[in-house]
Amino acid sequence: MEIILKYFPNLTETQIEQFSKLQELYEDWNLKINVVSRKDIDELYLRHVLHSLGIAKVMKFQPGANVMDVGTGGGFPGVPLAILFPETNFHLVDSIGKKIKVVDEVVEGLGLENVKTTHGRVEEVKETYDFIVSRAVAQMETFHRWIKKKVQKKQNHQLKNGILYLKGGDLTEELTNFPSATIYELPDYYEEDFFETKKVVHVPIKFKG
């Protein structure tokens, strides 16, 4: 938990309490339904929570903004972002039911009122959002195809509406067809070795007409 306060020192008492509960909630649920590897459970705050919050180093979501987390798995990056931005609406989607069950229990355990979940495929979601966030669930080409009609036109943020994607490694080839993409290197924000090759990629969605 200290590592979260190191980079996000201005948390409210409620946020500190919610972040502090994450370890116990995930350890408890992981025994029943495995959503986080054993090694990662021991380093939950570094590998999952702080990594998810890398998006917050690039983007401060506005109150009332709508954000969808595609392929949320055990709730990352959506749950940590929902704690940090309590006035922003988060929609966490995953095609695997048991993972959404864990997310539902974690959300309830934290008392988060700005999160809704869907067990299903992103293609089935009808709403539109300011931003789509995710942790490397597919190649950008594929991911972009899934979500390009899920982004709303009206802009309310400094960055243009679109994708905020947590990725690692060399993305040169993957982003060839996305010249408007911006890569934010997480080592510019975090000093831990784990983040050495980690990035946040912003891809604005272009609208016709």
PDB file of C-alpha atoms in Angstrom:
ATOM      1  CA  MET A   1       0.000   0.000   0.000  1.00  0.00           C
ATOM      2  CA  GLU A   2       2.940   2.341   0.718  1.00  0.00           C
ATOM      3  CA  ILE A   3       3.889   2.251  -2.934  1.00  0.00           C
ATOM      4  CA  ILE A   4       0.488   3.718  -3.897  1.00  0.00           C
ATOM      5  CA  LEU A   5       0.916   6.587  -1.428  1.00  0.00           C
ATOM      6  CA  LYS A   6       4.428   7.164  -2.764  1.00  0.00           C
ATOM      7  CA  TYR A   7       3.029   8.133  -6.170  1.00  0.00           C
ATOM      8  CA  PHE A   8      -0.470   9.264  -5.153  1.00  0.00           C
ATOM      9  CA  PRO A   9       0.066  11.120  -1.859  1.00  0.00           C
ATOM     10  CA  ASN A  10      -3.159  13.138  -1.938  1.00  0.00           C
ATOM     11  CA  LEU A  11      -5.652  10.320  -1.452  1.00  0.00           C
ATOM     12  CA  THR A  12      -8.694  10.825   0.749  1.00  0.00           C
ATOM     13  CA  GLU A  13      -9.237   8.639   3.821  1.00  0.00           C
ATOM     14  CA  THR A  14     -11.914   6.729   1.902  1.00  0.00           C
ATOM     15  CA  GLN A  15      -9.530   6.059  -1.006  1.00  0.00           C
ATOM     16  CA  ILE A  16      -6.757   4.909   1.340  1.00  0.00           C
ATOM     17  CA  GLU A  17      -9.196   2.551   3.040  1.00  0.00           C
ATOM     18  CA  GLN A  18     -10.404   1.170  -0.307  1.00  0.00           C
ATOM     19  CA  PHE A  19      -6.903   0.663  -1.701  1.00  0.00           C
ATOM     20  CA  SER A  20      -5.873  -0.991   1.596  1.00  0.00           C
ATOM     21  CA  LYS A  21      -8.732  -3.512   1.299  1.00  0.00           C
ATOM     22  CA  LEU A  22      -7.664  -4.711  -2.161  1.00  0.00           C
ATOM     23  CA  GLN A  23      -5.023  -7.188  -0.951  1.00  0.00           C
ATOM     24  CA  GLU A  24      -7.371  -9.011   1.419  1.00  0.00           C
ATOM     25  CA  LEU A  25     -10.250  -9.049  -1.067  1.00  0.00           C
ATOM     26  CA  TYR A  26      -8.141 -10.437  -3.911  1.00  0.00           C
ATOM     27  CA  GLU A  27      -6.344 -12.977  -1.699  1.00  0.00           C
ATOM     28  CA  ASP A  28      -9.698 -14.219  -0.415  1.00  0.00           C
ATOM     29  CA  TRP A  29     -11.341 -14.472  -3.826  1.00  0.00           C
ATOM     30  CA  ASN A  30      -8.247 -15.837  -5.539  1.00  0.00           C
ATOM     31  CA  LEU A  31      -8.467 -18.933  -3.342  1.00  0.00           C
ATOM     32  CA  LYS A  32     -11.945 -19.612  -4.784  1.00  0.00           C
ATOM     33  CA  ILE A  33     -11.514 -18.364  -8.353  1.00  0.00           C
ATOM     34  CA  ASN A  34      -8.004 -17.860  -9.668  1.00  0.00           C
ATOM     35  CA  VAL A  35      -7.847 -14.468 -11.398  1.00  0.00           C
ATOM     36  CA  VAL A  36      -4.360 -13.332 -10.341  1.00  0.00           C
ATOM     37  CA  SER A  37      -1.232 -15.528 -10.445  1.00  0.00           C
ATOM     38  CA  ARG A  38       0.350 -16.538  -7.112  1.00  0.00           C
ATOM     39  CA  LYS A  39       3.460 -14.435  -7.792  1.00  0.00           C
ATOM     40  CA  ASP A  40       1.340 -11.421  -8.723  1.00  0.00           C
ATOM     41  CA  ILE A  41      -0.908 -11.712  -5.639  1.00  0.00           C
ATOM     42  CA  ASP A  42       2.214 -11.224  -3.503  1.00  0.00           C
ATOM     43  CA  GLU A  43       3.029  -8.076  -5.482  1.00  0.00           C
ATOM     44  CA  LEU A  44      -0.535  -6.957  -6.135  1.00  0.00           C
ATOM     45  CA  TYR A  45       0.082  -3.259  -5.484  1.00  0.00           C
ATOM     46  CA  LEU A  46       3.107  -3.047  -7.779  1.00  0.00           C
ATOM     47  CA  ARG A  47       2.082  -5.327 -10.652  1.00  0.00           C
ATOM     48  CA  HIS A  48      -1.636  -4.645 -10.805  1.00  0.00           C
ATOM     49  CA  VAL A  49      -2.745  -1.612  -8.804  1.00  0.00           C
ATOM     50  CA  LEU A  50       0.116   0.795  -9.515  1.00  0.00           C
ATOM     51  CA  HIS A  51       0.362  -0.453 -13.108  1.00  0.00           C
ATOM     52  CA  SER A  52      -3.352   0.253 -13.610  1.00  0.00           C
ATOM     53  CA  LEU A  53      -2.889   3.736 -12.164  1.00  0.00           C
ATOM     54  CA  GLY A  54      -0.279   4.461 -14.832  1.00  0.00           C
ATOM     55  CA  ILE A  55      -3.259   5.613 -16.894  1.00  0.00           C
ATOM     56  CA  ALA A  56      -3.954   8.246 -14.217  1.00  0.00           C
ATOM     57  CA  LYS A  57      -0.449   9.672 -14.734  1.00  0.00           C
ATOM     58  CA  VAL A  58      -1.467  10.443 -18.325  1.00  0.00           C
ATOM     59  CA  MET A  59      -5.170  11.263 -17.917  1.00  0.00           C
ATOM     60  CA  LYS A  60      -7.229  12.903 -15.185  1.00  0.00           C
ATOM     61  CA  PHE A  61     -10.775  11.730 -15.890  1.00  0.00           C
ATOM     62  CA  GLN A  62     -13.441  14.401 -15.429  1.00  0.00           C
ATOM     63  CA  PRO A  63     -16.437  13.994 -13.091  1.00  0.00           C
ATOM     64  CA  GLY A  64     -19.269  12.443 -15.089  1.00  0.00           C
ATOM     65  CA  ALA A  65     -16.949  10.990 -17.739  1.00  0.00           C
ATOM     66  CA  ASN A  66     -17.719   7.471 -18.989  1.00  0.00           C
ATOM     67  CA  VAL A  67     -14.918   4.925 -19.248  1.00  0.00           C
ATOM     68  CA  MET A  68     -15.112   1.288 -20.383  1.00  0.00           C
ATOM     69  CA  ASP A  69     -12.507  -1.282 -19.325  1.00  0.00           C
ATOM     70  CA  VAL A  70     -12.420  -4.047 -21.944  1.00  0.00           C
ATOM     71  CA  GLY A  71     -11.190  -7.489 -20.895  1.00  0.00           C
ATOM     72  CA  THR A  72     -10.992  -6.330 -17.288  1.00  0.00           C
ATOM     73  CA  GLY A  73     -10.058  -9.796 -15.969  1.00  0.00           C
ATOM     74  CA  GLY A  74      -9.942  -9.459 -12.201  1.00  0.00           C
ATOM     75  CA  GLY A  75     -10.781  -5.752 -12.446  1.00  0.00           C
ATOM     76  CA  PHE A  76      -7.648  -4.128 -13.831  1.00  0.00           C
ATOM     77  CA  PRO A  77      -7.209  -1.320 -14.686  1.00  0.00           C
ATOM     78  CA  GLY A  78     -10.867  -0.472 -13.953  1.00  0.00           C
ATOM     79  CA  VAL A  79     -11.103  -1.012 -10.185  1.00  0.00           C
ATOM     80  CA  PRO A  80      -8.024   1.027  -9.152  1.00  0.00           C
ATOM     81  CA  LEU A  81      -9.063   3.811 -11.544  1.00  0.00           C
ATOM     82  CA  ALA A  82     -12.599   3.778 -10.126  1.00  0.00           C
ATOM     83  CA  ILE A  83     -11.182   4.240  -6.616  1.00  0.00           C
ATOM     84  CA  LEU A  84      -9.001   7.128  -7.775  1.00  0.00           C
ATOM     85  CA  PHE A  85     -11.775   8.826  -9.789  1.00  0.00           C
ATOM     86  CA  PRO A  86     -14.934   8.330  -7.693  1.00  0.00           C
ATOM     87  CA  GLU A  87     -16.975  10.804  -9.778  1.00  0.00           C
ATOM     88  CA  THR A  88     -16.186   9.067 -13.082  1.00  0.00           C
ATOM     89  CA  ASN A  89     -18.373   6.191 -14.337  1.00  0.00           C
ATOM     90  CA  PHE A  90     -16.608   2.916 -15.106  1.00  0.00           C
ATOM     91  CA  HIS A  91     -18.045  -0.021 -17.063  1.00  0.00           C
ATOM     92  CA  LEU A  92     -15.966  -3.198 -16.664  1.00  0.00           C
ATOM     93  CA  VAL A  93     -16.501  -5.838 -19.344  1.00  0.00           C
ATOM     94  CA  ASP A  94     -15.143  -9.378 -19.650  1.00  0.00           C
ATOM     95  CA  SER A  95     -16.269 -12.420 -21.617  1.00  0.00           C
ATOM     96  CA  ILE A  96     -15.341 -14.806 -18.765  1.00  0.00           C
ATOM     97  CA  GLY A  97     -18.119 -15.042 -16.201  1.00  0.00           C
ATOM     98  CA  LYS A  98     -16.053 -16.183 -13.211  1.00  0.00           C
ATOM     99  CA  LYS A  99     -13.772 -13.150 -13.577  1.00  0.00           C
ATOM    100  CA  ILE A 100     -16.735 -10.783 -13.563  1.00  0.00           C
ATOM    101  CA  LYS A 101     -18.021 -12.593 -10.454  1.00  0.00           C
ATOM    102  CA  VAL A 102     -14.774 -11.724  -8.660  1.00  0.00           C
ATOM    103  CA  VAL A 103     -14.971  -8.126  -9.886  1.00  0.00           C
ATOM    104  CA  ASP A 104     -18.558  -7.852  -8.624  1.00  0.00           C
ATOM    105  CA  GLU A 105     -17.517  -9.109  -5.183  1.00  0.00           C
ATOM    106  CA  VAL A 106     -14.512  -6.774  -5.013  1.00  0.00           C
ATOM    107  CA  VAL A 107     -16.628  -3.795  -6.094  1.00  0.00           C
ATOM    108  CA  GLU A 108     -19.213  -4.656  -3.430  1.00  0.00           C
ATOM    109  CA  GLY A 109     -16.521  -5.180  -0.797  1.00  0.00           C
ATOM    110  CA  LEU A 110     -15.075  -1.743  -1.536  1.00  0.00           C
ATOM    111  CA  GLY A 111     -18.470  -0.052  -1.666  1.00  0.00           C
ATOM    112  CA  LEU A 112     -17.761   1.389  -5.124  1.00  0.00           C
ATOM    113  CA  GLU A 113     -20.856   3.040  -6.541  1.00  0.00           C
ATOM    114  CA  ASN A 114     -19.313   4.252  -9.819  1.00  0.00           C
ATOM    115  CA  VAL A 115     -18.734   0.802 -11.336  1.00  0.00           C
ATOM    116  CA  LYS A 116     -21.012  -1.433 -13.383  1.00  0.00           C
ATOM    117  CA  THR A 117     -20.006  -4.760 -14.895  1.00  0.00           C
ATOM    118  CA  THR A 118     -21.016  -6.822 -17.905  1.00  0.00           C
ATOM    119  CA  HIS A 119     -20.290 -10.469 -18.596  1.00  0.00           C
ATOM    120  CA  GLY A 120     -20.090 -10.521 -22.382  1.00  0.00           C
ATOM    121  CA  ARG A 121     -18.175  -9.454 -25.437  1.00  0.00           C
ATOM    122  CA  VAL A 122     -17.371  -5.809 -26.069  1.00  0.00           C
ATOM    123  CA  GLU A 123     -19.051  -6.017 -29.474  1.00  0.00           C
ATOM    124  CA  GLU A 124     -22.379  -6.510 -27.669  1.00  0.00           C
ATOM    125  CA  VAL A 125     -22.069  -3.277 -25.645  1.00  0.00           C
ATOM    126  CA  LYS A 126     -24.380  -0.586 -27.011  1.00  0.00           C
ATOM    127  CA  GLU A 127     -23.220   2.535 -25.099  1.00  0.00           C
ATOM    128  CA  THR A 128     -20.477   4.978 -26.056  1.00  0.00           C
ATOM    129  CA  TYR A 129     -17.675   6.290 -23.855  1.00  0.00           C
ATOM    130  CA  ASP A 130     -15.123   9.063 -23.530  1.00  0.00           C
ATOM    131  CA  PHE A 131     -12.315   6.530 -23.213  1.00  0.00           C
ATOM    132  CA  ILE A 132     -11.744   2.815 -23.552  1.00  0.00           C
ATOM    133  CA  VAL A 133      -9.042   1.451 -21.236  1.00  0.00           C
ATOM    134  CA  SER A 134      -7.415  -1.970 -21.201  1.00  0.00           C
ATOM    135  CA  ARG A 135      -4.320  -3.969 -20.354  1.00  0.00           C
ATOM    136  CA  ALA A 136      -3.055  -5.536 -23.560  1.00  0.00           C
ATOM    137  CA  VAL A 137      -5.953  -7.877 -24.307  1.00  0.00           C
ATOM    138  CA  ALA A 138      -5.256  -7.904 -28.054  1.00  0.00           C
ATOM    139  CA  GLN A 139      -3.088  -6.373 -30.774  1.00  0.00           C
ATOM    140  CA  MET A 140      -4.000  -2.722 -31.313  1.00  0.00           C
ATOM    141  CA  GLU A 141      -5.398  -3.393 -34.808  1.00  0.00           C
ATOM    142  CA  THR A 142      -7.848  -5.943 -33.393  1.00  0.00           C
ATOM    143  CA  PHE A 143      -8.691  -3.912 -30.312  1.00  0.00           C
ATOM    144  CA  HIS A 144      -9.309  -0.778 -32.377  1.00  0.00           C
ATOM    145  CA  ARG A 145     -11.741  -2.715 -34.571  1.00  0.00           C
ATOM    146  CA  TRP A 146     -13.667  -3.925 -31.508  1.00  0.00           C
ATOM    147  CA  ILE A 147     -14.145  -0.508 -29.951  1.00  0.00           C
ATOM    148  CA  LYS A 148     -14.002   2.164 -32.673  1.00  0.00           C
ATOM    149  CA  LYS A 149     -17.804   2.616 -32.650  1.00  0.00           C
ATOM    150  CA  LYS A 150     -17.954   2.712 -28.846  1.00  0.00           C
ATOM    151  CA  VAL A 151     -16.291   6.135 -28.474  1.00  0.00           C
ATOM    152  CA  GLN A 152     -18.446   9.253 -28.246  1.00  0.00           C
ATOM    153  CA  LYS A 153     -17.710  12.348 -30.307  1.00  0.00           C
ATOM    154  CA  LYS A 154     -18.142  15.052 -27.681  1.00  0.00           C
ATOM    155  CA  GLN A 155     -14.771  15.969 -26.174  1.00  0.00           C
ATOM    156  CA  ASN A 156     -14.423  16.893 -22.488  1.00  0.00           C
ATOM    157  CA  HIS A 157     -10.763  16.110 -21.819  1.00  0.00           C
ATOM    158  CA  GLN A 158      -7.332  17.407 -22.692  1.00  0.00           C
ATOM    159  CA  LEU A 159      -6.588  14.261 -24.672  1.00  0.00           C
ATOM    160  CA  LYS A 160      -8.925  13.363 -27.524  1.00  0.00           C
ATOM    161  CA  ASN A 161     -11.482  10.640 -26.859  1.00  0.00           C
ATOM    162  CA  GLY A 162     -10.196   7.175 -27.666  1.00  0.00           C
ATOM    163  CA  ILE A 163      -8.069   4.327 -26.321  1.00  0.00           C
ATOM    164  CA  LEU A 164      -5.772   4.378 -23.281  1.00  0.00           C
ATOM    165  CA  TYR A 165      -3.894   1.081 -23.420  1.00  0.00           C
ATOM    166  CA  LEU A 166      -1.354  -0.411 -21.022  1.00  0.00           C
ATOM    167  CA  LYS A 167       1.285  -2.208 -23.081  1.00  0.00           C
ATOM    168  CA  GLY A 168       4.884  -3.385 -22.828  1.00  0.00           C
ATOM    169  CA  GLY A 169       7.857  -3.872 -25.120  1.00  0.00           C
ATOM    170  CA  ASP A 170       8.582  -2.470 -28.571  1.00  0.00           C
ATOM    171  CA  LEU A 171       5.360  -1.231 -30.157  1.00  0.00           C
ATOM    172  CA  THR A 172       6.845   0.192 -33.369  1.00  0.00           C
ATOM    173  CA  GLU A 173       5.401  -2.469 -35.655  1.00  0.00           C
ATOM    174  CA  GLU A 174       2.080  -2.771 -33.832  1.00  0.00           C
ATOM    175  CA  LEU A 175       1.398   0.950 -34.073  1.00  0.00           C
ATOM    176  CA  THR A 176       2.459   1.370 -37.721  1.00  0.00           C
ATOM    177  CA  ASN A 177      -1.129   1.998 -38.806  1.00  0.00           C
ATOM    178  CA  PHE A 178      -1.770   4.430 -35.931  1.00  0.00           C
ATOM    179  CA  PRO A 179       0.318   7.522 -36.703  1.00  0.00           C
ATOM    180  CA  SER A 180      -1.727   9.609 -34.258  1.00  0.00           C
ATOM    181  CA  ALA A 181      -0.834   7.316 -31.329  1.00  0.00           C
ATOM    182  CA  THR A 182       1.135   8.801 -28.437  1.00  0.00           C
ATOM    183  CA  ILE A 183       3.315   6.586 -26.239  1.00  0.00           C
ATOM    184  CA  TYR A 184       3.871   7.557 -22.603  1.00  0.00           C
ATOM    185  CA  GLU A 185       6.759   5.672 -20.973  1.00  0.00           C
ATOM    186  CA  LEU A 186       5.865   4.574 -17.435  1.00  0.00           C
ATOM    187  CA  PRO A 187       9.503   4.853 -16.218  1.00  0.00           C
ATOM    188  CA  ASP A 188       9.000   8.613 -16.631  1.00  0.00           C
ATOM    189  CA  TYR A 189       6.527   8.365 -13.741  1.00  0.00           C
ATOM    190  CA  TYR A 190       7.618   5.288 -11.740  1.00  0.00           C
ATOM    191  CA  GLU A 191      11.141   4.282 -10.706  1.00  0.00           C
ATOM    192  CA  GLU A 192      10.572   0.563 -10.012  1.00  0.00           C
ATOM    193  CA  ASP A 193      12.277  -1.909 -12.402  1.00  0.00           C
ATOM    194  CA  PHE A 194       8.963  -3.634 -13.125  1.00  0.00           C
ATOM    195  CA  PHE A 195       7.925  -0.648 -15.262  1.00  0.00           C
ATOM    196  CA  GLU A 196      11.109  -0.547 -17.348  1.00  0.00           C
ATOM    197  CA  THR A 197       9.390  -1.480 -20.628  1.00  0.00           C
ATOM    198  CA  LYS A 198       5.813  -0.579 -19.680  1.00  0.00           C
ATOM    199  CA  LYS A 199       3.852   2.126 -21.488  1.00  0.00           C
ATOM    200  CA  VAL A 200       0.489   3.850 -21.750  1.00  0.00           C
ATOM    201  CA  VAL A 201      -0.596   4.244 -25.376  1.00  0.00           C
ATOM    202  CA  HIS A 202      -3.171   6.865 -26.324  1.00  0.00           C
ATOM    203  CA  VAL A 203      -4.934   6.331 -29.649  1.00  0.00           C
ATOM    204  CA  PRO A 204      -7.537   9.003 -30.517  1.00  0.00           C
ATOM    205  CA  ILE A 205     -10.542   7.758 -32.465  1.00  0.00           C
ATOM    206  CA  LYS A 206     -11.199   9.608 -35.718  1.00  0.00           C
ATOM    207  CA  PHE A 207     -14.783  10.360 -36.678  1.00  0.00           C
ATOM    208  CA  LYS A 208     -16.001  10.649 -40.249  1.00  0.00           C
ATOM    209  CA  GLY A 209     -17.690  13.839 -41.284  1.00  0.00           C
TER     210      GLY A 209
END
